[in-house]
Amino acid sequence: MEEANRIYLSDKEMPTIWYNIIPDLPRPLDPPLHPGTKEPVTLQDLEPIFPPSLIQQEVSNQRFIDIPGEVLDIYRLWRPSPLYRARRLEKALQTPARIYYKYEGDSPVGSHKPNTAVAQAYYNKKDGTKRLTTETGAGQWGSALSMACHYFNMECTVYMVKVSYQQKPYRRVLMQTWGANVFASPSDNTKAGKNILEKSPDSLGSLGIAISEAIEDAVTTPHSKYSLGSVLNHVLLHQTIIGEEAKLQLEKVGEKYPDIIIGCVGGGSNFGGLLFPFMRDKISGEKNFRAIAVEPKSCSSFLKGKYEYDLGDVAGMTPYLKMYTLGHDFIPPGIHAGGLRYHGMAPLLSLLYNSGLIEAQSYKQTDIFDASMVFMQSEAILPAPESAHAIKSAIEEAKKCKETGEEKVILFNLSGNGYLDLGAYDVYINEGLPEVNHDS
Amino acid sequence: MEEANRIYLSDKEMPTIWYNIIPDLPRPLDPPLHPGTKEPVTLQDLEPIFPPSLIQQEVSNQRFIDIPGEVLDIYRLWRPSPLYRARRLEKALQTPARIYYKYEGDSPVGSHKPNTAVAQAYYNKKDGTKRLTTETGAGQWGSALSMACHYFNMECTVYMVKVSYQQKPYRRVLMQTWGANVFASPSDNTKAGKNILEKSPDSLGSLGIAISEAIEDAVTTPHSKYSLGSVLNHVLLHQTIIGEEAKLQLEKVGEKYPDIIIGCVGGGSNFGGLLFPFMRDKISGEKNFRAIAVEPKSCSSFLKGKYEYDLGDVAGMTPYLKMYTLGHDFIPPGIHAGGLRYHGMAPLLSLLYNSGLIEAQSYKQTDIFDASMVFMQSEAILPAPESAHAIKSAIEEAKKCKETGEEKVILFNLSGNGYLDLGAYDVYINEGLPEVNHDS
C-alpha cells in the first residue's frame, strides 16, 4: 500500500454518474402525501415548487443517472475531493484501525452542499426557472445555492434566520459575494413573514418561518422555484458523488472494503451521499459492513423519534413524508451544530434504518467538541461542529479496535470545515459550552 | 497538454530541498548592522533571539538545503499544494494568456505561513528552545506558529495587536485551538507593554509594540526564542518549497516556462518563495521572464521607499537591514490587506529589485477588491485581500495579452484564502471601502 496521507483522483477519474438507491431498496418507499388531502401527491402537485426534471429524479427508478456535462464542469472546480488517511489520528489513538475520511471542506463554501446545489441550479435552468429561493440557518446551504445560481446565471433569494443574519455575518457576506439577495427572516417580503412581524416585531426567526417565506416567494413569483438542501431523494442522489469517489480512492491505494462507514445526520444528505454507493454492495449481499449515523443527543430523530408520516416544515407547506421524526413542531435546543437541528430524517435513510441496514449513535455536545480538538490537533483541519459528530464516532470505534486488536477499516465523512464556526469554538474554549437538556 | 483545472503532485513527488538564493545573487548582500553600534552584527549578537541553526541558515551559502524529515512529515498534512489553471478566469477575460496560480490557502491556517513556521519550530526544538514568542496583526502568522509549536510540543506565546484581538476574534480562537497563549498587546507581561499602558491605558496597540513585547519576552524568559514570519533570509528560504513545487507541476502538464511571475509583497516571503526557484534560471541566463511584485498603493516600499539601512521595528530592537523602506516609523493607513502593511521589504527581494531583476506595481484598495470579485466569481475561491494584489496584476497582464494576442504564460501566488476576511468583504459590498490617502 502507498504511504500517502491524501489520496487524489485526477479530473479524468472523477465519476460521471450519480447512484440512485431507490431500485435497490429492500422494499418500496412509502409515497409522500398531500398536506391537505393526505392522498399520495401527484407530480403536478409538486410543479409549483420544483421543476419537472427534479420531480422526475425524485421518483426515478433508474439505478445510475448521468451527471450532465455542465454540472461536471463546475464540480471540477473543487472535485474530486481528497480522501485522507488519518495517520496522525491513528497514532494519537494508538489504534490498529486504519481510519480514512472523505473531506468535503475544500469546496467553495466549505461543505458538501454544492454537490446538490449545482445540480439543482442546472436542472432548474434547463426547465426555464429564472430565479431560485431557499432558506438558510447559519448559511451553509444558502451560500452553496448562491454559488450555483451564479454559475447558471439565475437570481437567488435566500431567507436567512434573523438571529444568524445578525450574529453570523460571514456566511451572509459569502452569499452576497456570489450575488445573492439575502433577507433576514421574518421579512416583509411575504405574507408569512408579515404575519409574524405584526405579532412579534422583534422575532429572531426560525428555520420553519424561513422555509415558509421561501416557498411562498417561489410560488407567488413568476419563473421562480424553491430549492431544498437535504432530506429529499434527489438531494441525496446528487451527494452520491462523494461515495462513488471514495470507492475509487480506496481501490487506488489497495485498501480492503471498509468495515465501518460513518456520517453525521441532520436531514441526512452528507451521510447518504457517502454511504449509498457502498450500501448497494451490502443490500446485494456482496459485502458487509456497519453503517453508523451519528446524531446530536439533543436532536436524535433515529434514536428518539418515531417512524411515521410527518410534515417537513412547521407551517405545513410541504407534503407528509414517511420518516423518523421528532414531530414537525419540535424545537431543538440551540446547539452549535446548527446543520443537525432538524426534526426529521431523509425518507431513504429512514427506510434503511427501519430495515436494520444502518445503526444510529448520539453524543453530547461537549464530547463532540472534545473529539473535534483531538482530530484537529492531529490532522490539522478544523472540523465543522456537525462533521465532528462523525469524528466522535470514528474515534470511539477506533478505540474499540485498540482493545480488541482488530485492524478494522473505518471510513467517515468530514462534510465541512469549521473556519466560519470559530465563534462556537470560542465559546467551547473560553466560556465553556452550556448544559443542554437531552430529555426533550 | 492535459485538460486539468488542478495539477497535483503525489506525496512522493514533493521536493525535499529548499533553494537558497544567496550564492546565486548578482552581488553579495549587505550585512545587517547592530542597532547600537551600527557595526555588522555577529552571529553571537543574534543568539538571544534566534537559535543557532536558524542563524546559520540566515547566512548560509549552501545552494540547496535538505528539508528535515520531521518537517516534511508535517508539510505532508497539506502539501504538495495544488497548482490551478485558471480556465474560467481566462474565459471571463477572453484572454489568450494561460493563467496558473499556486494555491497556498488549503493549509491548516489558510495561508503560506506554516511553510516557515514548521521549519522554525523544528530548528528551535532541535536547539533546545522550549517556548517561542511572536507578534501577530490579524493573526495569520500567529496561527501558523501556534500550529507549528503544537506539533513540536513547545509552548507558544503570541502578542496580538489589541484592535485585532477585539475586532477579529476568529484567528485568535484558531491560535487557541492549537494551544497557544494569546495576549492582547500592549499587555502588562512586558516592560514595553506596561510603559505604553501607563501613558495610554486605552491603547489599541500596533505591530511595532507587539514586536517589542515578543522580543522582550523571549530574551528575558529562559529557553525562549523569538520567531519572525517574513523579511529574513531563512524565512524566504523555507517558502521556496512553493516555487520548487510549481516548477514540477508546470513540467507535469507540459507547460512552457512562465513569461510572467507575480506575487503580492508585504515583507516579501510568499513572493520570494514562489519566485526564487525560477529566478535561479533567470540569473544564470538560462531563462527569461518578468517578475512582478505587487504592493498596495498606500504602502509601497519598492515604488515609494528608499534603498537604505533601516530598522525592522519601531522600537529599534532589531538589526539595521539594507532594504527598500518607507521608514521604520511609517504608519500605513488602515487598509484591509493587513499582511501588506509593513514599512520595509525583505533584503533579498530588495537586492533583486535594485538589480533590475524584478519590477513592482501598486494598486488602490478598491481596484484590488474589484479584481478579487472577478477572480472569485470565476474560480470559486475567495482570496485573502493580500493575495488579491497578485490577482489584480495577473488580470491586467492577461488583458494586455488580449490586446496583443500573445499566448503568455502567467503564474501567480494565491498565498491565502479570505474566508476569515469576510468582514472586509462586508465593508466592500455593503458599505463601500473608504478613500485611502495615497500621498503618505
Coordinates of N, CA and C in Angstrom, one line a residue, chain B residues 8-19 64-69 71-73 75-76 79-81 102 238-249 273 277 280:
Chain B
Y8 N -1.8 18.3 -9.4 CA -1.3 17.8 -8.2 C 0.0 17.1 -8.3
L9 N 0.8 17.1 -7.2 CA 1.9 16.2 -7.1 C 1.6 15.2 -6.1
S10 N 2.1 14.0 -6.2 CA 1.9 13.0 -5.1 C 2.8 13.3 -4.0
D11 N 2.5 12.7 -2.8 CA 3.4 12.8 -1.7 C 4.8 12.6 -2.1
K12 N 5.1 11.6 -2.9 CA 6.4 11.2 -3.2 C 7.1 12.2 -4.1
E13 N 6.3 12.9 -4.9 CA 6.9 13.9 -5.8 C 7.2 15.2 -5.1
M14 N 6.9 15.4 -3.8 CA 7.1 16.7 -3.2 C 8.6 16.9 -3.1
P15 N 9.1 18.1 -3.4 CA 10.5 18.4 -3.3 C 11.0 18.2 -1.8
T16 N 12.2 17.8 -1.7 CA 12.8 17.6 -0.3 C 13.9 18.5 0.0
I17 N 14.0 19.6 -0.9 CA 15.1 20.6 -0.6 C 14.4 22.0 -0.6
W18 N 15.0 22.9 0.1 CA 14.7 24.3 -0.1 C 15.8 24.9 -0.9
Y19 N 15.5 26.0 -1.7 CA 16.5 26.6 -2.5 C 17.0 27.9 -1.8
F64 N 21.4 24.4 -2.0 CA 20.2 23.5 -1.7 C 20.3 23.0 -0.3
I65 N 19.3 23.1 0.5 CA 19.3 22.7 1.9 C 18.2 21.6 2.1
D66 N 18.7 20.5 2.5 CA 17.7 19.4 2.8 C 16.6 19.8 3.8
I67 N 15.4 19.5 3.4 CA 14.3 19.7 4.4 C 14.3 18.5 5.3
P68 N 14.4 18.8 6.6 CA 14.4 17.7 7.6 C 13.2 16.8 7.5
G69 N 13.3 15.5 7.7 CA 12.2 14.6 7.6 C 11.0 14.9 8.5
V71 N 10.1 17.8 9.3 CA 9.4 19.0 8.7 C 8.5 18.5 7.5
L72 N 9.2 17.6 6.7 CA 8.4 17.0 5.5 C 7.2 16.3 6.0
D73 N 7.3 15.6 7.1 CA 6.1 14.8 7.6 C 5.0 15.8 7.9
Y75 N 4.7 19.0 6.6 CA 4.3 19.5 5.3 C 3.2 18.6 4.7
R76 N 3.4 17.3 4.8 CA 2.6 16.4 4.0 C 1.1 16.4 4.5
R79 N 0.7 19.6 2.0 CA 1.5 19.8 0.8 C 1.6 18.4 0.1
P80 N 2.0 18.4 -1.2 CA 2.2 19.5 -2.1 C 0.9 20.2 -2.3
S81 N 1.0 21.5 -2.4 CA -0.2 22.3 -2.6 C -0.6 22.3 -4.1
K102 N -0.6 29.1 -8.0 CA -0.3 28.2 -6.9 C -1.1 28.6 -5.7
H238 N 12.6 29.0 3.5 CA 11.6 28.0 3.8 C 10.4 28.0 2.9
Q239 N 10.1 29.2 2.3 CA 9.0 29.4 1.4 C 9.3 28.9 0.0
T240 N 10.5 28.6 -0.3 CA 10.9 28.2 -1.7 C 10.3 26.8 -2.1
I241 N 9.7 26.1 -1.1 CA 9.0 24.9 -1.4 C 7.9 25.2 -2.4
I242 N 7.3 26.4 -2.3 CA 6.2 26.8 -3.2 C 6.7 26.8 -4.6
G243 N 7.8 27.5 -4.9 CA 8.3 27.6 -6.3 C 8.8 26.3 -6.8
E244 N 9.5 25.5 -5.9 CA 10.0 24.2 -6.4 C 8.9 23.3 -6.8
E245 N 7.8 23.3 -6.1 CA 6.6 22.5 -6.5 C 6.0 23.0 -7.8
A246 N 5.9 24.4 -7.9 CA 5.2 24.9 -9.1 C 6.0 24.6 -10.3
K247 N 7.3 24.5 -10.2 CA 8.1 24.1 -11.4 C 7.8 22.7 -11.9
L248 N 7.8 21.8 -10.9 CA 7.4 20.4 -11.2 C 6.0 20.3 -11.8
Q249 N 5.1 21.1 -11.3 CA 3.7 21.0 -11.7 C 3.5 21.5 -13.1
G273 N 9.1 33.1 -2.0 CA 9.0 31.6 -2.1 C 8.6 31.0 -3.4
P277 N 13.0 29.9 -7.0 CA 13.4 28.7 -7.8 C 13.4 29.0 -9.3
R280 N 16.5 31.6 -10.1 CA 17.8 30.9 -10.3 C 18.1 30.7 -11.8

